[in-house]
Amino acid sequence: MGDARPEVLIAEDRISARVSEFAERISSDYAGKDELVLVGVLKGAFILLADLSRRLTIPHRVEFIALSSYGKSSVSTGAVRLIMDLRGDIEDKHVLIVEDIVDTGHTLHYLVSLLKTRRPASLRTCALVRKSERAKVEVNVDYLGFDIPDKWVVGYGLDYAERWRTLPYIGMLPEGDG
Ligand code: PRP
C-alpha cells in the first residue's frame, strides 16, 4: 500500500464537534440515572471512547469487549467471535455500546443480542460512522455521527491492516490501494 496520507472524508474539527454533541446529549439523556456503563468495542472504538468519556459530565464506568468478524472485506459471513469479554457485570446497569463503525451491522447486532441476555436496565448504541449501503442486518444506532459512502475508511480508530488508527481524521484510501 502507498504511503500517501489518506484523503480527508471527515475532518478532525467535524469529528470533535460531533463527539461533543454526543457527550451533551448522553449527559442529558442519562442525567439522574444510576451509573452509566460505556462498552467500547476493541479495537476500533478506543479513540472515540477516550474522547467521549472525557467529555461526559455524568458519572460513568468504562468497559471493553473485543469482537472479531470473519470474511470482512467484500463478503461478510456474518459470523462474529467473542475475543475478550467485559470484566464487569452489567445487570441492572444502563449500558451504552460505543463503536467506531457500523459496516454490515453484524458486529453490533451480535453484541446487542449478547448484552441483552445479561439483563441491563437499558441498552443503547453509539457509532461515529455507518456505511448504510453495506447494511446486511438492521441494527438501531441511537447516537450516530455520520453516514458515509462505501469506501475504505481509516483513522480515528479505524485501521487498514493495523495502520492509520491514530490518524486524527477519517480518511479514505485510494481505490485499489486498500
Ligand atoms: C470493525 C469495527 C466494528 C466492525 C463493524 O472491527 O470496529 O467492530 O468492524 O463491521 P460490521 O458492521 O460489518 O460487523 P474489526 O473487526 O475490523 O476489528 P478492529 O476494531 O479490531 O479493527
Short mmCIF file of N, CA and C and ligand atoms in Angstrom, two decimals:
data_model
loop_
_atom_site.label_atom_id
_atom_site.label_comp_id
_atom_site.label_asym_id
_atom_site.label_seq_id
_atom_site.Cartn_x
_atom_site.Cartn_y
_atom_site.Cartn_z
N MET A 1 0.83 -1.20 0.00
CA MET A 1 0.00 0.00 0.00
C MET A 1 0.86 1.25 0.00
N GLY A 2 0.44 2.27 -0.70
CA GLY A 2 1.21 3.50 -0.79
C GLY A 2 1.30 4.22 0.55
N ASP A 3 2.21 5.20 0.61
CA ASP A 3 2.42 5.91 1.85
C ASP A 3 1.70 7.25 1.92
N ALA A 4 1.01 7.59 0.83
CA ALA A 4 0.32 8.89 0.81
C ALA A 4 -0.73 8.93 1.92
N ARG A 5 -0.85 10.09 2.55
CA ARG A 5 -1.87 10.23 3.61
C ARG A 5 -3.25 10.13 2.98
N PRO A 6 -4.14 9.42 3.65
CA PRO A 6 -5.49 9.24 3.09
C PRO A 6 -6.20 10.59 2.90
N GLU A 7 -7.01 10.64 1.88
CA GLU A 7 -7.80 11.85 1.60
C GLU A 7 -8.82 12.07 2.72
N VAL A 8 -9.03 13.31 3.09
CA VAL A 8 -9.94 13.60 4.20
C VAL A 8 -11.39 13.34 3.79
N LEU A 9 -12.08 12.55 4.57
CA LEU A 9 -13.52 12.37 4.39
C LEU A 9 -14.27 13.16 5.47
N ILE A 10 -13.84 12.99 6.72
CA ILE A 10 -14.43 13.77 7.82
C ILE A 10 -13.27 14.40 8.60
N ALA A 11 -13.23 15.71 8.56
CA ALA A 11 -12.11 16.43 9.18
C ALA A 11 -12.17 16.35 10.70
N GLU A 12 -11.02 16.58 11.29
CA GLU A 12 -10.87 16.47 12.74
C GLU A 12 -11.85 17.38 13.50
N ASP A 13 -12.04 18.59 13.03
CA ASP A 13 -12.93 19.51 13.77
C ASP A 13 -14.39 19.08 13.69
N ARG A 14 -14.77 18.45 12.57
CA ARG A 14 -16.16 17.95 12.46
C ARG A 14 -16.36 16.77 13.41
N ILE A 15 -15.35 15.92 13.52
CA ILE A 15 -15.46 14.78 14.45
C ILE A 15 -15.57 15.30 15.87
N SER A 16 -14.70 16.24 16.19
CA SER A 16 -14.68 16.79 17.55
C SER A 16 -16.03 17.41 17.91
N ALA A 17 -16.60 18.16 16.96
CA ALA A 17 -17.90 18.79 17.22
C ALA A 17 -18.97 17.74 17.45
N ARG A 18 -18.93 16.66 16.65
CA ARG A 18 -19.95 15.62 16.80
C ARG A 18 -19.78 14.85 18.11
N VAL A 19 -18.55 14.63 18.52
CA VAL A 19 -18.32 13.93 19.78
C VAL A 19 -18.81 14.80 20.95
N SER A 20 -18.61 16.09 20.85
CA SER A 20 -19.12 17.00 21.90
C SER A 20 -20.65 16.96 21.94
N GLU A 21 -21.27 16.89 20.77
CA GLU A 21 -22.75 16.79 20.72
C GLU A 21 -23.20 15.49 21.38
N PHE A 22 -22.52 14.40 21.04
CA PHE A 22 -22.83 13.11 21.68
C PHE A 22 -22.77 13.26 23.20
N ALA A 23 -21.68 13.86 23.66
CA ALA A 23 -21.45 13.96 25.11
C ALA A 23 -22.56 14.77 25.77
N GLU A 24 -22.97 15.86 25.12
CA GLU A 24 -24.05 16.68 25.69
C GLU A 24 -25.35 15.91 25.74
N ARG A 25 -25.68 15.25 24.62
CA ARG A 25 -26.95 14.50 24.58
C ARG A 25 -26.95 13.36 25.58
N ILE A 26 -25.86 12.64 25.62
CA ILE A 26 -25.78 11.47 26.51
C ILE A 26 -25.81 11.93 27.97
N SER A 27 -25.10 13.00 28.27
CA SER A 27 -25.08 13.52 29.65
C SER A 27 -26.49 13.94 30.06
N SER A 28 -27.23 14.49 29.12
CA SER A 28 -28.60 14.91 29.41
C SER A 28 -29.55 13.71 29.49
N ASP A 29 -29.43 12.79 28.53
CA ASP A 29 -30.34 11.63 28.49
C ASP A 29 -30.19 10.74 29.73
N TYR A 30 -29.00 10.66 30.27
CA TYR A 30 -28.76 9.76 31.41
C TYR A 30 -28.66 10.51 32.74
N ALA A 31 -28.97 11.78 32.73
CA ALA A 31 -28.86 12.57 33.96
C ALA A 31 -29.80 11.99 35.02
N GLY A 32 -29.32 11.84 36.21
CA GLY A 32 -30.16 11.37 37.31
C GLY A 32 -30.31 9.86 37.36
N LYS A 33 -29.82 9.15 36.34
CA LYS A 33 -29.91 7.69 36.35
C LYS A 33 -28.71 7.13 37.10
N ASP A 34 -28.84 5.88 37.49
CA ASP A 34 -27.69 5.24 38.13
C ASP A 34 -26.58 5.12 37.10
N GLU A 35 -25.42 4.85 37.57
CA GLU A 35 -24.20 4.85 36.76
C GLU A 35 -24.36 4.25 35.35
N LEU A 36 -23.84 4.98 34.40
CA LEU A 36 -23.82 4.54 33.01
C LEU A 36 -22.55 3.72 32.77
N VAL A 37 -22.71 2.63 32.00
CA VAL A 37 -21.54 1.83 31.63
C VAL A 37 -21.31 1.99 30.13
N LEU A 38 -20.16 2.53 29.77
CA LEU A 38 -19.78 2.64 28.36
C LEU A 38 -19.03 1.38 27.99
N VAL A 39 -19.50 0.70 26.93
CA VAL A 39 -18.82 -0.51 26.47
C VAL A 39 -18.14 -0.21 25.14
N GLY A 40 -16.83 -0.10 25.16
CA GLY A 40 -16.06 0.17 23.94
C GLY A 40 -15.72 -1.14 23.26
N VAL A 41 -15.95 -1.17 21.94
CA VAL A 41 -15.69 -2.39 21.17
C VAL A 41 -14.29 -2.29 20.56
N LEU A 42 -13.40 -3.11 21.07
CA LEU A 42 -12.00 -3.10 20.61
C LEU A 42 -11.88 -3.78 19.26
N LYS A 43 -10.91 -3.34 18.44
CA LYS A 43 -10.02 -2.28 18.90
C LYS A 43 -10.53 -0.89 18.49
N GLY A 44 -11.26 -0.86 17.41
CA GLY A 44 -11.53 0.40 16.73
C GLY A 44 -12.10 1.52 17.57
N ALA A 45 -12.86 1.20 18.63
CA ALA A 45 -13.57 2.25 19.36
C ALA A 45 -12.73 2.95 20.42
N PHE A 46 -11.46 2.58 20.55
CA PHE A 46 -10.72 3.12 21.70
C PHE A 46 -10.53 4.63 21.65
N ILE A 47 -10.43 5.19 20.46
CA ILE A 47 -10.23 6.64 20.36
C ILE A 47 -11.54 7.36 20.69
N LEU A 48 -12.63 6.93 20.06
CA LEU A 48 -13.92 7.55 20.33
C LEU A 48 -14.27 7.43 21.81
N LEU A 49 -14.05 6.26 22.37
CA LEU A 49 -14.38 6.04 23.78
C LEU A 49 -13.58 6.99 24.67
N ALA A 50 -12.31 7.16 24.36
CA ALA A 50 -11.47 8.05 25.17
C ALA A 50 -11.96 9.50 25.08
N ASP A 51 -12.28 9.93 23.87
CA ASP A 51 -12.73 11.33 23.71
C ASP A 51 -14.12 11.54 24.31
N LEU A 52 -15.02 10.61 24.04
CA LEU A 52 -16.39 10.74 24.53
C LEU A 52 -16.43 10.70 26.06
N SER A 53 -15.76 9.74 26.63
CA SER A 53 -15.86 9.56 28.09
C SER A 53 -15.32 10.79 28.82
N ARG A 54 -14.30 11.42 28.25
CA ARG A 54 -13.73 12.58 28.93
C ARG A 54 -14.59 13.83 28.80
N ARG A 55 -15.58 13.78 27.91
CA ARG A 55 -16.47 14.94 27.77
C ARG A 55 -17.81 14.75 28.47
N LEU A 56 -18.08 13.56 28.97
CA LEU A 56 -19.33 13.34 29.69
C LEU A 56 -19.29 14.07 31.02
N THR A 57 -20.44 14.60 31.41
CA THR A 57 -20.49 15.33 32.68
C THR A 57 -21.26 14.53 33.73
N ILE A 58 -21.54 13.29 33.43
CA ILE A 58 -22.27 12.42 34.37
C ILE A 58 -21.35 11.27 34.80
N PRO A 59 -21.64 10.68 35.97
CA PRO A 59 -20.81 9.55 36.41
C PRO A 59 -20.94 8.39 35.43
N HIS A 60 -19.85 7.74 35.15
CA HIS A 60 -19.90 6.59 34.25
C HIS A 60 -18.69 5.70 34.48
N ARG A 61 -18.82 4.49 33.96
CA ARG A 61 -17.77 3.49 34.09
C ARG A 61 -17.41 3.04 32.67
N VAL A 62 -16.17 2.66 32.48
CA VAL A 62 -15.71 2.23 31.15
C VAL A 62 -15.40 0.74 31.16
N GLU A 63 -15.94 0.05 30.17
CA GLU A 63 -15.65 -1.38 29.99
C GLU A 63 -15.24 -1.60 28.53
N PHE A 64 -14.56 -2.70 28.31
CA PHE A 64 -14.18 -3.04 26.93
C PHE A 64 -14.61 -4.46 26.61
N ILE A 65 -14.89 -4.66 25.31
CA ILE A 65 -15.16 -6.01 24.82
C ILE A 65 -14.44 -6.10 23.46
N ALA A 66 -13.94 -7.26 23.13
CA ALA A 66 -13.28 -7.40 21.83
C ALA A 66 -13.98 -8.47 21.02
N LEU A 67 -14.31 -8.10 19.79
CA LEU A 67 -15.01 -9.00 18.88
C LEU A 67 -14.27 -9.04 17.57
N SER A 68 -14.46 -10.10 16.84
CA SER A 68 -13.85 -10.16 15.52
C SER A 68 -14.83 -10.83 14.57
N SER A 69 -14.88 -10.32 13.35
CA SER A 69 -15.76 -10.95 12.37
C SER A 69 -14.92 -11.57 11.27
N TYR A 70 -15.46 -12.57 10.64
CA TYR A 70 -14.75 -13.27 9.57
C TYR A 70 -15.15 -12.75 8.21
N GLY A 71 -14.27 -12.88 7.24
CA GLY A 71 -14.60 -12.56 5.85
C GLY A 71 -15.05 -11.13 5.67
N LYS A 72 -14.30 -10.21 6.25
CA LYS A 72 -14.75 -8.83 6.32
C LYS A 72 -14.81 -8.08 4.99
N SER A 73 -13.77 -8.15 4.17
CA SER A 73 -13.58 -7.13 3.14
C SER A 73 -14.77 -6.93 2.20
N SER A 74 -15.02 -7.87 1.32
CA SER A 74 -16.16 -7.63 0.43
C SER A 74 -17.33 -8.54 0.76
N VAL A 75 -17.02 -9.75 1.19
CA VAL A 75 -18.10 -10.68 1.53
C VAL A 75 -18.03 -10.95 3.03
N SER A 76 -19.09 -10.66 3.71
CA SER A 76 -19.11 -10.94 5.14
C SER A 76 -19.96 -12.17 5.41
N THR A 77 -19.40 -13.08 6.19
CA THR A 77 -20.16 -14.28 6.52
C THR A 77 -21.16 -13.98 7.63
N GLY A 78 -20.91 -12.92 8.35
CA GLY A 78 -21.80 -12.58 9.45
C GLY A 78 -21.43 -13.26 10.75
N ALA A 79 -20.43 -14.14 10.71
CA ALA A 79 -20.03 -14.83 11.93
C ALA A 79 -19.16 -13.91 12.77
N VAL A 80 -19.53 -13.73 14.01
CA VAL A 80 -18.79 -12.85 14.91
C VAL A 80 -18.27 -13.68 16.07
N ARG A 81 -17.04 -13.41 16.46
CA ARG A 81 -16.40 -14.19 17.52
C ARG A 81 -16.09 -13.27 18.70
N LEU A 82 -16.36 -13.76 19.89
CA LEU A 82 -16.03 -13.01 21.11
C LEU A 82 -14.59 -13.32 21.48
N ILE A 83 -13.75 -12.29 21.48
CA ILE A 83 -12.32 -12.47 21.77
C ILE A 83 -12.03 -12.19 23.23
N MET A 84 -12.66 -11.14 23.77
CA MET A 84 -12.44 -10.76 25.16
C MET A 84 -13.74 -10.20 25.71
N ASP A 85 -14.16 -10.74 26.83
CA ASP A 85 -15.45 -10.34 27.39
C ASP A 85 -15.28 -9.14 28.33
N LEU A 86 -16.42 -8.57 28.72
CA LEU A 86 -16.43 -7.49 29.71
C LEU A 86 -15.83 -8.00 31.01
N ARG A 87 -15.24 -7.09 31.77
CA ARG A 87 -14.73 -7.51 33.07
C ARG A 87 -15.85 -7.41 34.13
N GLY A 88 -16.70 -6.42 33.96
CA GLY A 88 -17.72 -6.18 34.99
C GLY A 88 -19.10 -6.68 34.60
N ASP A 89 -19.96 -6.75 35.62
CA ASP A 89 -21.34 -7.19 35.46
C ASP A 89 -22.18 -5.99 34.97
N ILE A 90 -23.12 -6.24 34.07
CA ILE A 90 -23.95 -5.12 33.59
C ILE A 90 -25.43 -5.29 33.96
N GLU A 91 -25.74 -6.30 34.74
CA GLU A 91 -27.15 -6.50 35.12
C GLU A 91 -27.66 -5.26 35.86
N ASP A 92 -28.84 -4.80 35.42
CA ASP A 92 -29.49 -3.61 36.00
C ASP A 92 -28.71 -2.31 35.79
N LYS A 93 -27.74 -2.32 34.93
CA LYS A 93 -26.99 -1.08 34.63
C LYS A 93 -27.47 -0.49 33.31
N HIS A 94 -27.29 0.81 33.18
CA HIS A 94 -27.56 1.46 31.90
C HIS A 94 -26.30 1.33 31.04
N VAL A 95 -26.47 0.67 29.90
CA VAL A 95 -25.31 0.33 29.07
C VAL A 95 -25.38 1.05 27.73
N LEU A 96 -24.26 1.64 27.35
CA LEU A 96 -24.14 2.27 26.04
C LEU A 96 -22.95 1.66 25.30
N ILE A 97 -23.26 0.99 24.19
CA ILE A 97 -22.19 0.41 23.35
C ILE A 97 -21.59 1.52 22.50
N VAL A 98 -20.26 1.57 22.47
CA VAL A 98 -19.57 2.60 21.69
C VAL A 98 -18.74 1.92 20.60
N GLU A 99 -19.12 2.21 19.35
CA GLU A 99 -18.46 1.60 18.18
C GLU A 99 -17.86 2.69 17.31
N ASP A 100 -16.81 2.36 16.60
CA ASP A 100 -16.28 3.31 15.63
C ASP A 100 -17.12 3.29 14.36
N ILE A 101 -17.41 2.07 13.86
CA ILE A 101 -18.11 1.98 12.57
C ILE A 101 -19.12 0.83 12.56
N VAL A 102 -20.25 1.09 11.92
CA VAL A 102 -21.20 0.02 11.61
C VAL A 102 -21.13 -0.17 10.10
N ASP A 103 -20.69 -1.37 9.73
CA ASP A 103 -20.50 -1.67 8.31
C ASP A 103 -21.66 -2.57 7.87
N THR A 104 -21.49 -3.88 7.91
CA THR A 104 -22.62 -4.76 7.59
C THR A 104 -23.66 -4.75 8.72
N GLY A 105 -23.22 -4.39 9.92
CA GLY A 105 -24.11 -4.41 11.08
C GLY A 105 -24.01 -5.68 11.90
N HIS A 106 -23.30 -6.68 11.38
CA HIS A 106 -23.24 -7.97 12.08
C HIS A 106 -22.65 -7.85 13.49
N THR A 107 -21.57 -7.08 13.61
CA THR A 107 -20.90 -6.99 14.92
C THR A 107 -21.84 -6.37 15.97
N LEU A 108 -22.44 -5.25 15.60
CA LEU A 108 -23.30 -4.57 16.56
C LEU A 108 -24.55 -5.41 16.87
N HIS A 109 -25.07 -6.05 15.84
CA HIS A 109 -26.25 -6.90 16.03
C HIS A 109 -25.95 -8.03 17.01
N TYR A 110 -24.79 -8.64 16.82
CA TYR A 110 -24.36 -9.72 17.71
C TYR A 110 -24.20 -9.21 19.14
N LEU A 111 -23.55 -8.06 19.25
CA LEU A 111 -23.26 -7.54 20.59
C LEU A 111 -24.52 -7.12 21.33
N VAL A 112 -25.45 -6.50 20.63
CA VAL A 112 -26.72 -6.12 21.26
C VAL A 112 -27.43 -7.38 21.77
N SER A 113 -27.47 -8.43 20.93
CA SER A 113 -28.14 -9.67 21.36
C SER A 113 -27.44 -10.27 22.57
N LEU A 114 -26.11 -10.27 22.54
CA LEU A 114 -25.34 -10.85 23.65
C LEU A 114 -25.58 -10.08 24.95
N LEU A 115 -25.49 -8.77 24.89
CA LEU A 115 -25.60 -7.99 26.13
C LEU A 115 -27.03 -7.98 26.68
N LYS A 116 -28.02 -8.10 25.78
CA LYS A 116 -29.41 -8.16 26.25
C LYS A 116 -29.64 -9.35 27.16
N THR A 117 -28.95 -10.45 26.89
CA THR A 117 -29.13 -11.66 27.71
C THR A 117 -28.64 -11.43 29.15
N ARG A 118 -27.86 -10.35 29.33
CA ARG A 118 -27.32 -10.07 30.68
C ARG A 118 -28.19 -9.10 31.46
N ARG A 119 -29.35 -8.82 30.92
CA ARG A 119 -30.39 -8.02 31.56
C ARG A 119 -29.95 -6.66 32.08
N PRO A 120 -29.42 -5.83 31.20
CA PRO A 120 -29.11 -4.45 31.61
C PRO A 120 -30.40 -3.68 31.84
N ALA A 121 -30.33 -2.59 32.60
CA ALA A 121 -31.52 -1.75 32.80
C ALA A 121 -31.93 -1.11 31.48
N SER A 122 -30.95 -0.74 30.69
CA SER A 122 -31.21 -0.22 29.34
C SER A 122 -29.98 -0.48 28.49
N LEU A 123 -30.20 -0.47 27.17
CA LEU A 123 -29.09 -0.76 26.26
C LEU A 123 -29.24 0.11 25.02
N ARG A 124 -28.27 0.97 24.80
CA ARG A 124 -28.28 1.83 23.61
C ARG A 124 -26.96 1.71 22.89
N THR A 125 -26.94 2.30 21.67
CA THR A 125 -25.75 2.18 20.83
C THR A 125 -25.31 3.54 20.31
N CYS A 126 -24.01 3.67 20.17
CA CYS A 126 -23.42 4.90 19.64
C CYS A 126 -22.36 4.48 18.61
N ALA A 127 -22.35 5.11 17.46
CA ALA A 127 -21.31 4.82 16.46
C ALA A 127 -20.95 6.11 15.75
N LEU A 128 -19.66 6.27 15.50
CA LEU A 128 -19.24 7.50 14.83
C LEU A 128 -19.67 7.50 13.37
N VAL A 129 -19.45 6.38 12.67
CA VAL A 129 -19.84 6.33 11.26
C VAL A 129 -20.59 5.04 10.93
N ARG A 130 -21.38 5.13 9.88
CA ARG A 130 -22.15 3.97 9.41
C ARG A 130 -22.14 3.96 7.89
N LYS A 131 -21.90 2.78 7.32
CA LYS A 131 -21.98 2.62 5.86
C LYS A 131 -23.33 2.01 5.54
N SER A 132 -24.32 2.85 5.34
CA SER A 132 -25.69 2.35 5.15
C SER A 132 -25.82 1.40 3.97
N GLU A 133 -25.06 1.71 2.89
CA GLU A 133 -25.17 0.88 1.68
C GLU A 133 -24.74 -0.56 1.93
N ARG A 134 -23.94 -0.79 2.95
CA ARG A 134 -23.39 -2.13 3.19
C ARG A 134 -24.22 -2.93 4.19
N ALA A 135 -25.28 -2.35 4.73
CA ALA A 135 -26.03 -3.00 5.80
C ALA A 135 -26.57 -4.36 5.36
N LYS A 136 -26.31 -5.35 6.17
CA LYS A 136 -26.83 -6.70 5.92
C LYS A 136 -27.89 -7.07 6.95
N VAL A 137 -27.75 -6.52 8.12
CA VAL A 137 -28.75 -6.72 9.16
C VAL A 137 -29.12 -5.35 9.73
N GLU A 138 -30.38 -5.24 10.12
CA GLU A 138 -30.83 -3.97 10.66
C GLU A 138 -30.44 -3.87 12.13
N VAL A 139 -29.83 -2.77 12.46
CA VAL A 139 -29.47 -2.56 13.86
C VAL A 139 -29.60 -1.08 14.17
N ASN A 140 -30.24 -0.79 15.27
CA ASN A 140 -30.51 0.60 15.60
C ASN A 140 -29.27 1.28 16.20
N VAL A 141 -28.97 2.48 15.69
CA VAL A 141 -27.88 3.27 16.28
C VAL A 141 -28.52 4.51 16.90
N ASP A 142 -28.49 4.58 18.22
CA ASP A 142 -29.17 5.67 18.92
C ASP A 142 -28.42 6.99 18.78
N TYR A 143 -27.12 6.94 18.81
CA TYR A 143 -26.29 8.14 18.65
C TYR A 143 -25.36 7.90 17.47
N LEU A 144 -25.71 8.49 16.34
CA LEU A 144 -24.93 8.26 15.11
C LEU A 144 -24.24 9.54 14.67
N GLY A 145 -22.94 9.41 14.36
CA GLY A 145 -22.18 10.58 13.91
C GLY A 145 -22.45 10.91 12.46
N PHE A 146 -22.07 10.02 11.56
CA PHE A 146 -22.14 10.32 10.13
C PHE A 146 -22.47 9.07 9.32
N ASP A 147 -23.34 9.22 8.33
CA ASP A 147 -23.49 8.17 7.32
C ASP A 147 -22.45 8.44 6.25
N ILE A 148 -21.73 7.40 5.85
CA ILE A 148 -20.63 7.59 4.89
C ILE A 148 -20.79 6.65 3.69
N PRO A 149 -20.15 6.99 2.57
CA PRO A 149 -20.21 6.10 1.40
C PRO A 149 -19.40 4.83 1.61
N ASP A 150 -19.59 3.88 0.72
CA ASP A 150 -18.91 2.59 0.83
C ASP A 150 -17.48 2.69 0.31
N LYS A 151 -16.62 3.31 1.09
CA LYS A 151 -15.19 3.47 0.77
C LYS A 151 -14.39 2.84 1.89
N TRP A 152 -13.13 2.50 1.60
CA TRP A 152 -12.25 2.00 2.67
C TRP A 152 -11.84 3.19 3.52
N VAL A 153 -12.32 3.23 4.75
CA VAL A 153 -12.01 4.39 5.59
C VAL A 153 -11.07 3.99 6.72
N VAL A 154 -10.23 4.93 7.09
CA VAL A 154 -9.24 4.72 8.15
C VAL A 154 -9.17 5.97 9.02
N GLY A 155 -8.55 5.81 10.17
CA GLY A 155 -8.34 6.94 11.07
C GLY A 155 -9.36 6.98 12.18
N TYR A 156 -9.03 7.75 13.23
CA TYR A 156 -9.88 7.88 14.41
C TYR A 156 -10.31 6.49 14.93
N GLY A 157 -9.34 5.58 14.97
CA GLY A 157 -9.59 4.23 15.48
C GLY A 157 -9.66 3.17 14.39
N LEU A 158 -10.04 3.60 13.19
CA LEU A 158 -10.20 2.64 12.09
C LEU A 158 -8.85 2.36 11.42
N ASP A 159 -8.63 1.11 11.08
CA ASP A 159 -7.34 0.74 10.51
C ASP A 159 -7.48 0.11 9.14
N TYR A 160 -6.35 0.05 8.45
CA TYR A 160 -6.20 -0.88 7.34
C TYR A 160 -4.96 -1.70 7.69
N ALA A 161 -5.14 -3.00 7.95
CA ALA A 161 -4.04 -3.88 8.37
C ALA A 161 -3.25 -3.24 9.52
N GLU A 162 -4.00 -2.73 10.51
CA GLU A 162 -3.44 -2.14 11.74
C GLU A 162 -2.77 -0.79 11.53
N ARG A 163 -2.84 -0.26 10.33
CA ARG A 163 -2.25 1.05 10.07
C ARG A 163 -3.31 2.14 10.09
N TRP A 164 -2.92 3.32 10.39
CA TRP A 164 -3.73 4.54 10.32
C TRP A 164 -4.70 4.73 11.47
N ARG A 165 -4.69 3.88 12.49
CA ARG A 165 -5.68 4.03 13.56
C ARG A 165 -5.59 5.38 14.26
N THR A 166 -4.39 5.93 14.36
CA THR A 166 -4.24 7.17 15.14
C THR A 166 -4.25 8.43 14.28
N LEU A 167 -4.61 8.27 13.02
CA LEU A 167 -4.84 9.45 12.18
C LEU A 167 -5.96 10.27 12.84
N PRO A 168 -5.81 11.58 12.98
CA PRO A 168 -6.82 12.34 13.74
C PRO A 168 -8.13 12.61 13.00
N TYR A 169 -8.18 12.25 11.72
CA TYR A 169 -9.41 12.45 10.95
C TYR A 169 -9.82 11.12 10.31
N ILE A 170 -11.03 11.06 9.74
CA ILE A 170 -11.43 9.88 8.98
C ILE A 170 -11.03 10.12 7.53
N GLY A 171 -10.20 9.23 7.02
CA GLY A 171 -9.72 9.39 5.66
C GLY A 171 -10.11 8.22 4.80
N MET A 172 -10.02 8.44 3.48
CA MET A 172 -10.34 7.37 2.52
C MET A 172 -9.06 6.89 1.88
N LEU A 173 -8.95 5.58 1.73
CA LEU A 173 -7.81 5.03 0.99
C LEU A 173 -8.16 5.06 -0.50
N PRO A 174 -7.16 5.27 -1.35
CA PRO A 174 -7.43 5.28 -2.79
C PRO A 174 -8.01 3.93 -3.23
N GLU A 175 -8.90 3.95 -4.20
CA GLU A 175 -9.48 2.72 -4.75
C GLU A 175 -8.37 1.81 -5.22
N GLY A 176 -8.47 0.53 -4.88
CA GLY A 176 -7.49 -0.42 -5.34
C GLY A 176 -6.20 -0.40 -4.54
N ASP A 177 -6.09 0.56 -3.63
CA ASP A 177 -4.88 0.66 -2.82
C ASP A 177 -5.11 0.04 -1.45
N GLY A 178 -6.41 -0.08 -1.08
CA GLY A 178 -6.72 -0.63 0.23
C GLY A 178 -6.68 -2.10 0.15
C1 PRP B 1 -14.68 -3.23 12.76
C2 PRP B 1 -15.39 -2.17 13.58
C3 PRP B 1 -16.64 -2.85 14.01
C4 PRP B 1 -16.92 -3.84 12.89
C5 PRP B 1 -18.03 -3.35 12.03
O1 PRP B 1 -13.97 -4.07 13.60
O2 PRP B 1 -14.61 -1.73 14.67
O3 PRP B 1 -16.49 -3.52 15.24
O4 PRP B 1 -15.73 -3.95 12.12
O5 PRP B 1 -18.24 -4.21 10.94
P1 PRP B 1 -19.62 -4.97 10.69
O6 PRP B 1 -20.72 -3.97 10.87
O7 PRP B 1 -19.51 -5.44 9.27
O8 PRP B 1 -19.73 -6.11 11.65
P2 PRP B 1 -12.86 -5.10 13.08
O9 PRP B 1 -13.44 -6.49 13.04
O10 PRP B 1 -12.25 -4.59 11.81
O11 PRP B 1 -11.83 -5.11 14.25
P3 PRP B 1 -10.97 -3.91 14.89
O12 PRP B 1 -11.96 -2.92 15.52
O13 PRP B 1 -10.15 -4.60 15.90
O14 PRP B 1 -10.17 -3.25 13.79
#
